XYZ file of C-alpha atoms in Angstrom:
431
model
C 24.141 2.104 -17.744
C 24.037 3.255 -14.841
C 26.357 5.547 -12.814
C 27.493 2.938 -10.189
C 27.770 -0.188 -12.775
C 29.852 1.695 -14.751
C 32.316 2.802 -11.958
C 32.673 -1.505 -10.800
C 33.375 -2.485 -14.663
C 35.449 0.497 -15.310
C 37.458 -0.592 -11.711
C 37.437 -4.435 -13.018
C 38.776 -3.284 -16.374
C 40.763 -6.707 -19.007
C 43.815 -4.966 -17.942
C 43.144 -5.942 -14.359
C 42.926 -9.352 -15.166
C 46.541 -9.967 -16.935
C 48.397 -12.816 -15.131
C 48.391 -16.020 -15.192
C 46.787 -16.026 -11.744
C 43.181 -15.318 -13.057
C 43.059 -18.134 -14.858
C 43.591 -20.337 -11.401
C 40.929 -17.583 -10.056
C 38.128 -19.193 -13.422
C 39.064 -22.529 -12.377
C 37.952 -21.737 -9.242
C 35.339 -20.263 -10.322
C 34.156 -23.462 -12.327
C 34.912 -25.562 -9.200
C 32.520 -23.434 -6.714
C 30.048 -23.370 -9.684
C 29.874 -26.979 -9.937
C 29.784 -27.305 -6.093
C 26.598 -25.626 -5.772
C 24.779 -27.550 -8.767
C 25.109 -30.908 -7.206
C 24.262 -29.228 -4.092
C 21.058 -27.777 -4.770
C 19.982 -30.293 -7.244
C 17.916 -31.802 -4.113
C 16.673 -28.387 -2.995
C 14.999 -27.813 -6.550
C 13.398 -31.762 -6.859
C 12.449 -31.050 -2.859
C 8.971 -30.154 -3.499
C 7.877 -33.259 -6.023
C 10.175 -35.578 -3.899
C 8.287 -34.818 -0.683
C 5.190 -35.879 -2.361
C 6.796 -38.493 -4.529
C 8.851 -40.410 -1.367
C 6.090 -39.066 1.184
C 8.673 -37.231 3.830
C 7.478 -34.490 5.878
C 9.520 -30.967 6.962
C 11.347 -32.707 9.733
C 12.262 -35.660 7.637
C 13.264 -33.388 5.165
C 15.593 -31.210 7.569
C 16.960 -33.830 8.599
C 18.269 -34.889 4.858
C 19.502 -31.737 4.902
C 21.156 -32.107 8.338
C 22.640 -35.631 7.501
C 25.042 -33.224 4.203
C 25.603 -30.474 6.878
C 26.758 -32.603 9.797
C 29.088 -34.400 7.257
C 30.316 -30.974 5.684
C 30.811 -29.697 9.192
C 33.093 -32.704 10.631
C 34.833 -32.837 6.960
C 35.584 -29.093 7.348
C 37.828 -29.911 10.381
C 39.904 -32.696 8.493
C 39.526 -30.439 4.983
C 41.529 -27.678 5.946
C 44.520 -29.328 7.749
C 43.754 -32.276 4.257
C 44.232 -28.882 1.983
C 47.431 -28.234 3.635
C 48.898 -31.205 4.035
C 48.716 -32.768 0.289
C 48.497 -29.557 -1.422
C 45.083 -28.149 -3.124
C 46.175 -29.649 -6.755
C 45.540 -33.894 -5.409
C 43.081 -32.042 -2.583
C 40.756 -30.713 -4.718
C 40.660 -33.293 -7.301
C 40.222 -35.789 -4.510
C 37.179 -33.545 -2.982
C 35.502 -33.410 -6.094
C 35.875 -36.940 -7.540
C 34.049 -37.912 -4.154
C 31.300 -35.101 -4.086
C 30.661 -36.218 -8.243
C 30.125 -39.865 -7.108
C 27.827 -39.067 -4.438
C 25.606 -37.076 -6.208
C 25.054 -39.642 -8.979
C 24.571 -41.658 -6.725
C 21.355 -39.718 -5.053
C 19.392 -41.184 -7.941
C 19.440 -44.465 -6.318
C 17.888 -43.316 -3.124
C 13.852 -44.336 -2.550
C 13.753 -43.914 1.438
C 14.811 -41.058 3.759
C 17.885 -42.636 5.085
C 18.869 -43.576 1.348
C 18.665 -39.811 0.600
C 20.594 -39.090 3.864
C 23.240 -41.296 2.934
C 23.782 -40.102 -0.055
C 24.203 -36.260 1.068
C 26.413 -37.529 3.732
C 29.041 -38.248 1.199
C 28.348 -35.283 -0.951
C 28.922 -33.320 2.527
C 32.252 -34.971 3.079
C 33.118 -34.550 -0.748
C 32.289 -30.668 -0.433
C 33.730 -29.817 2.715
C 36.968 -29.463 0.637
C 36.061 -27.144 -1.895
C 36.181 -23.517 0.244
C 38.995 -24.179 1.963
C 41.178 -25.355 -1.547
C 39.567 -22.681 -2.861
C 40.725 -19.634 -0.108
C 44.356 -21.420 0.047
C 44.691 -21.044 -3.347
C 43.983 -17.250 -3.680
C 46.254 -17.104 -0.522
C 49.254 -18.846 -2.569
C 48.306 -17.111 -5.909
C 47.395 -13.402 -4.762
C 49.072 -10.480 -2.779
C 46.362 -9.615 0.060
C 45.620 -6.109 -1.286
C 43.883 -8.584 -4.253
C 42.534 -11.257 -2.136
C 38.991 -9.977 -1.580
C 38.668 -9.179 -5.085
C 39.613 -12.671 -5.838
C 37.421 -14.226 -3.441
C 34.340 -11.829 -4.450
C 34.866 -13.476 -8.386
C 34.998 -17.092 -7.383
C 32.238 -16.965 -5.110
C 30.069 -15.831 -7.861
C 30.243 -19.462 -8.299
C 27.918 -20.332 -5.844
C 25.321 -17.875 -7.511
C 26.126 -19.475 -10.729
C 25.739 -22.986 -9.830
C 22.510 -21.816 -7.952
C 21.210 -20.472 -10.916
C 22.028 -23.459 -13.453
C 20.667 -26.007 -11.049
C 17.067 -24.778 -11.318
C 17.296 -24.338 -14.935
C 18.632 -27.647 -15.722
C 16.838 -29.766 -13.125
C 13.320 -28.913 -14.307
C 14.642 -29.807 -17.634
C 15.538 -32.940 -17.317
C 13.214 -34.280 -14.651
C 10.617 -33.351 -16.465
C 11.879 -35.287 -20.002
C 13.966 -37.638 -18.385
C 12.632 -38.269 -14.443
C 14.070 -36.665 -11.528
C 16.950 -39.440 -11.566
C 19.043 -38.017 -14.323
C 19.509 -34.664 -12.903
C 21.585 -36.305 -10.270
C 23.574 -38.543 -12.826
C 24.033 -35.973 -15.578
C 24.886 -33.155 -13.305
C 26.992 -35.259 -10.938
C 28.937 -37.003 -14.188
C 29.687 -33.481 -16.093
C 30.622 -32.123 -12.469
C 34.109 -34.766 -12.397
C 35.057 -33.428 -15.875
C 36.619 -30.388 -14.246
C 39.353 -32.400 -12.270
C 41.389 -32.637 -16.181
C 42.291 -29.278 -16.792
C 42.928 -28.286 -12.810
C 45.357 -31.571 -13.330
C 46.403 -30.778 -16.152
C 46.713 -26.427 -15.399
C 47.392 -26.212 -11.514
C 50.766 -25.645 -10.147
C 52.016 -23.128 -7.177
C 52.913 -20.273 -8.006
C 56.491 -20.615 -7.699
C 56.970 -24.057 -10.337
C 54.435 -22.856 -13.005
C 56.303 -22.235 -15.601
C 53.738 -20.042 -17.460
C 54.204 -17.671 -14.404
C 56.613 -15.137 -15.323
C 58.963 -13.538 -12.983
C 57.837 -10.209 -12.678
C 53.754 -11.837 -11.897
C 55.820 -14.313 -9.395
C 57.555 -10.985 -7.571
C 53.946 -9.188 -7.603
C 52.655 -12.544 -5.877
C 55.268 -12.488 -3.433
C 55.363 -9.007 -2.539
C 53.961 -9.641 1.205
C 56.208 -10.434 3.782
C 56.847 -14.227 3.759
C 54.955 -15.988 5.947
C 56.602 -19.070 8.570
C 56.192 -22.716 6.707
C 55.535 -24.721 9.836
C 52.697 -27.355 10.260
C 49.507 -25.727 12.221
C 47.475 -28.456 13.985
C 44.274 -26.706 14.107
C 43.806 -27.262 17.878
C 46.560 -25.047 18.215
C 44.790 -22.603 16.401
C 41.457 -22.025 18.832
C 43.901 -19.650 21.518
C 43.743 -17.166 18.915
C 41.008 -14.557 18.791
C 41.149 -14.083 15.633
C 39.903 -17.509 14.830
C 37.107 -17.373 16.716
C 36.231 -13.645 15.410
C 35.782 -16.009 12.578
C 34.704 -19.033 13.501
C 31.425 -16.888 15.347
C 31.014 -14.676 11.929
C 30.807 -17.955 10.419
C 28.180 -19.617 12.679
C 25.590 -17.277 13.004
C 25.243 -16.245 9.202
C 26.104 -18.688 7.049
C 23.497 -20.597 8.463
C 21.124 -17.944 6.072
C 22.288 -19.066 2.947
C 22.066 -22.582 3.602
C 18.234 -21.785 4.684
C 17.808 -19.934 1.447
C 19.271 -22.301 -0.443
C 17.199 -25.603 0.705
C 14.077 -24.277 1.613
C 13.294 -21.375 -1.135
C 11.948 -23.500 -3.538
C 9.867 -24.882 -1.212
C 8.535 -21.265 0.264
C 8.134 -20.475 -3.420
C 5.800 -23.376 -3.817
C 3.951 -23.630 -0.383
C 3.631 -19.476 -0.197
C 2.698 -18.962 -3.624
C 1.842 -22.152 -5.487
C 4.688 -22.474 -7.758
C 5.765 -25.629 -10.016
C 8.932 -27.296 -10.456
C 8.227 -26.185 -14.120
C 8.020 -22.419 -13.351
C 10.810 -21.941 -10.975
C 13.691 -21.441 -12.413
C 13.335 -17.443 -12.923
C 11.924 -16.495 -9.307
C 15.441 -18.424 -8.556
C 17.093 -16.873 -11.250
C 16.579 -13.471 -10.369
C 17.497 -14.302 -6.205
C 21.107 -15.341 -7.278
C 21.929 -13.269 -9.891
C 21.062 -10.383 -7.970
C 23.499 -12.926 -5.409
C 26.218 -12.563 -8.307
C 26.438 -8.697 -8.271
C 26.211 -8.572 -4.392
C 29.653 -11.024 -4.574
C 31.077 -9.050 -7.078
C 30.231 -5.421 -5.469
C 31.813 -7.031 -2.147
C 34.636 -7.685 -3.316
C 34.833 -4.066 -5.210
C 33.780 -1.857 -2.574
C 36.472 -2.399 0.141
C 39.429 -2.160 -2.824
C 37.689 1.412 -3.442
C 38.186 1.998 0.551
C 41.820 0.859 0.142
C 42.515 3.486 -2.484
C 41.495 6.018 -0.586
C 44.183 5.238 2.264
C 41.560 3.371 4.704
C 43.484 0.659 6.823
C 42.203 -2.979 6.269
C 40.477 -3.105 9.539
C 38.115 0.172 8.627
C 37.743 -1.153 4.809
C 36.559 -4.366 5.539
C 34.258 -3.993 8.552
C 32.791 -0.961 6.778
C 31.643 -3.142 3.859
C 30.129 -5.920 6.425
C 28.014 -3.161 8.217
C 26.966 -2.264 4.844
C 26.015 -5.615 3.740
C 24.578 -6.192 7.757
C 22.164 -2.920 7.696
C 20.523 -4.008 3.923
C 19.798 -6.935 4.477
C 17.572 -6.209 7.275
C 14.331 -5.775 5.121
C 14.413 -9.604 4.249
C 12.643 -10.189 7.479
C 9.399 -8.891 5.593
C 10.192 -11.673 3.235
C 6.733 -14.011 4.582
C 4.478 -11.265 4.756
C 4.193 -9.320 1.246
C 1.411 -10.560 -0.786
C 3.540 -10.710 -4.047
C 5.414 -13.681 -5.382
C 8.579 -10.972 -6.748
C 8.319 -8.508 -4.026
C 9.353 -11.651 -1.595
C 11.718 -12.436 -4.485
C 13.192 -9.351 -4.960
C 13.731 -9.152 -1.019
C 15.509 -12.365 -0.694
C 17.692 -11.479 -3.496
C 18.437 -8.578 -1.793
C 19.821 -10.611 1.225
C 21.445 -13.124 -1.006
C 23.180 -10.336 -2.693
C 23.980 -8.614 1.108
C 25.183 -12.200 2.329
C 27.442 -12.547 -0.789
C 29.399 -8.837 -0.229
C 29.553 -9.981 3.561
C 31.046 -13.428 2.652
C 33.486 -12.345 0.461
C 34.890 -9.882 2.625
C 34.713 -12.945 5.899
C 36.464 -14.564 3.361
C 39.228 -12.825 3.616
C 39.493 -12.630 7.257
C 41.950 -15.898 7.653
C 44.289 -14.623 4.693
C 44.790 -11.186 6.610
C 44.978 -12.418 10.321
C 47.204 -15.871 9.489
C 50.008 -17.578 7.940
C 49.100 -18.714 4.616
C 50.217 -22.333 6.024
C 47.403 -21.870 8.630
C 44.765 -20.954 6.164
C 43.128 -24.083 4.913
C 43.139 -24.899 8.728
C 40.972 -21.935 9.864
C 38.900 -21.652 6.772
C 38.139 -25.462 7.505
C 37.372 -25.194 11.374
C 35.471 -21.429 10.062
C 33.274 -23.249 7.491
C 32.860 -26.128 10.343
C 30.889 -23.350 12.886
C 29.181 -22.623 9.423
C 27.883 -25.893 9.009
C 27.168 -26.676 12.608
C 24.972 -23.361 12.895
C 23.188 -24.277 9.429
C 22.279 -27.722 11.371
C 20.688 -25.785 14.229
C 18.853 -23.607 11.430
C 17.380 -26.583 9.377
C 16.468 -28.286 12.527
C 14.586 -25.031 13.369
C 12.951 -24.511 9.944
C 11.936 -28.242 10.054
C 10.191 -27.867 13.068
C 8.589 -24.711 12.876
C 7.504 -25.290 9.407
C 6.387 -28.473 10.669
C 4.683 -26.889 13.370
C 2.928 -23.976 12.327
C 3.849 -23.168 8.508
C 4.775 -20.181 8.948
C 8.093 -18.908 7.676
C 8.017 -15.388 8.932
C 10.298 -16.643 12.376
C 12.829 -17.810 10.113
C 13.245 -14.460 7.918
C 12.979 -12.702 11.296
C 16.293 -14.521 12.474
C 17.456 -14.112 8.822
C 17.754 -10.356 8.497
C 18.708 -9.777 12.361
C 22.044 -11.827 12.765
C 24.918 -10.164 10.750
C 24.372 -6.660 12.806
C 25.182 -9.331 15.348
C 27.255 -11.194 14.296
C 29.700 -8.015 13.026
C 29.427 -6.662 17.195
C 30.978 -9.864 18.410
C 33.481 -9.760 15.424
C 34.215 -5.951 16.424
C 34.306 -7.211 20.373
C 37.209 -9.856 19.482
C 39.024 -8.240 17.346
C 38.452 -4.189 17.528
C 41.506 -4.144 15.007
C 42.188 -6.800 11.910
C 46.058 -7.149 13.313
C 47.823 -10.576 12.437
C 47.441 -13.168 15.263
C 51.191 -12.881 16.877
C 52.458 -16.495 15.964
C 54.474 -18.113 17.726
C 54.480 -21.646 16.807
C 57.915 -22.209 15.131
């Protein structure tokens, strides 16, 4: 093993983990997982269903586009939704919805039917981040938070790297159809035990008191309603909102378009890739996981917040610069290795962005600016599949798109820097 591996699983040792406020941490885990399954289901199928239903790159961005624009206005109502009713009905609502929608994808035969389709699973997923970063907000002190964040979002690897490993599967024995209605069916089967497990903090009685002090031990935060308008004459919110724009847009590209490079760049089958895949987000998984690690070890050595977490972004910003090499090596796992490089880089970023509401806000105003964050998100991954479709469309050519790929966190972490030099709490005054 080597030297650095052993330091992380020494650091994330069983003891770590006592509390009942990991388990909330697996369900969330199991919730993110899910959401990316039914999400890239479509992604995986995209090659054969381009020839199968006969669209071409621009129809296909614009599939794409129809979940995104959805996610993106549902992230605006999610947050304050989240808030409001409480992530225990929230979430359950969210993912009865995004279950439904992707079953029913197997009844789409035309473009719009398709687009339709991933409107609703847009709408249905555009509660699951911010349920999910209120919930480590209510259930975790913040010196915890990123750590907490960094485990869940392995979920998205996860879920990335069950969908093409099931999909093949059962297209190929049972027709592209029942990946959507399995997948989408066994997705609604988590809602029983978050109904059945999920309480806050404070009313869960399997919480004991000394795990409900440790919980509590930040200064208590006001309990007023935030209407997320209010919200946009902070800084800090945009710091985010801009962090969120410019790269998130990256993972949605790798996510819906890199079984297609796979298969355009190097000629391979629905049948064959599930490991090139494989290999991207697991290598995704560590990079969450490491992110999350990495600015606890800063902490420990006395670094203030601000220095900790900006310190892992540049980190995560400077190596994943080589993906923009990603179109022009000759090898099918160099280019895979590369990418999963970046995914791994993106993951470490995101989980310390993450963060960024939970350490600047109220926890009453974080659903709210997670949901209006993830909104800039899905607005800038619009603008990037409308690019991709067109210059795909245009010339083939993906090297302009893992040019912009590895340039925009350095970027993005200036104008983050520019806003807000220091990670201080927004000074609220809404009473």
């Amino acid at each position: 093993m080597q030297p650095a591996a052993a330091s992380i699983i020494s650091t994330i040792a069983p003891a770590r983990f006592r509390g009942y406020r990991w388990r909330i941490c697996a369900l969330l885990f199991a919730a993110i997982s899910i959401n990316y399954v039914d999400r890239a289901v479509l992604s995986v199928l995209a090659p054969d269903l381009q020839r199968i239903i006969g669209w071409n790159e621009i129809q296909y961005s614009n599939i794409v586009n129809a979940f995104q624009a959805a996610y993106a206005i549902g992230l605006l109502l999610a947050g304050g939704f989240m808030d409001g009713v409480g992530t225990r009905l929230g979430y359950s609502i969210s993912i009865g919805v995004w279950s439904a929608a992707t079953i029913a994808t197997a009844f789409a035969r035309t473009v719009l039917g398709f687009g339709i389709a991933r409107c609703v699973l847009g709408l249905g997923e555009s509660g699951g981040f911010p349920a999910a970063i209120k919930t480590v907000a209510e259930w975790f002190p913040k010196k915890e938070r990123a750590l907490a964040t960094g485990l869940f979002n392995c979920g998205t690897n996860v879920g990335a790297i069950i969908a093409p490993l099931a999909v093949p599967w059962l297209s190929i024995r049972y027709g592209w159809q029942s990946s959507f209605i399995v997948l989408g069916a066994a997705s609604a089967l988590w809602i029983v035990p978050w109904l059945a497990i999920y309480r806050h903090p404070a009313q869960h009685p399997r919480v004991s008191p000394a795990e409900l002090a440790y919980i509590q031990a930040d200064p208590p935060d006001p309990e007023s309603k935030v209407p997320w308008l209010y919200l946009m004459r902070y800084r800090q919110t945009w710091a985010f909102v801009i962090g969120k724009f410019m790269t998130d847009p990256i993972w949605w590209f790798i996510m819906f378009w890199l079984p297609k490079f796979l298969n355009t760049q190097y000629g391979v089958t629905m049948g064959k890739i599930g490991w090139p895949i494989v290999v991207v987000y697991t290598m995704a998984t560590v990079g969450s996981i490491f992110g999350g690690w990495l600015p606890a070890q800063f902490f420990k050595e006395g670094w203030t917040a601000n220095r900790a977490r900006k310190t892992s972004m540049l980190i995560a910003a400077i190596a994943i610069t080589p993906v923009m090499l990603a179109a022009t090596v000759t090898g099918m796992w160099t280019a895979t290795l590369l990418i999963g490089l970046a995914t791994a880089c993106h993951q470490a970023w995101s989980a310390n962005i993450f963060t960024m509401p939970s350490d600047l806000f109220p926890k009453k105003a974080v659903g709210s600016v997670t949901g209006i964050g993830g909104f800039g998100g899905a607005v800038g991954g619009i603008l990037m599949s409308t690019y991709s479709g067109v210059v795909l469309q245009r010339t083939g050519s993906y090297f302009p798109l893992f040019l912009v790929s590895g340039c925009v966190y350095l970027i993005a972490l200036g104008i983050i820097q520019l806003l807000v030099p220091r990670l201080e709490p927004a000074r609220w005054e809404l009473a």
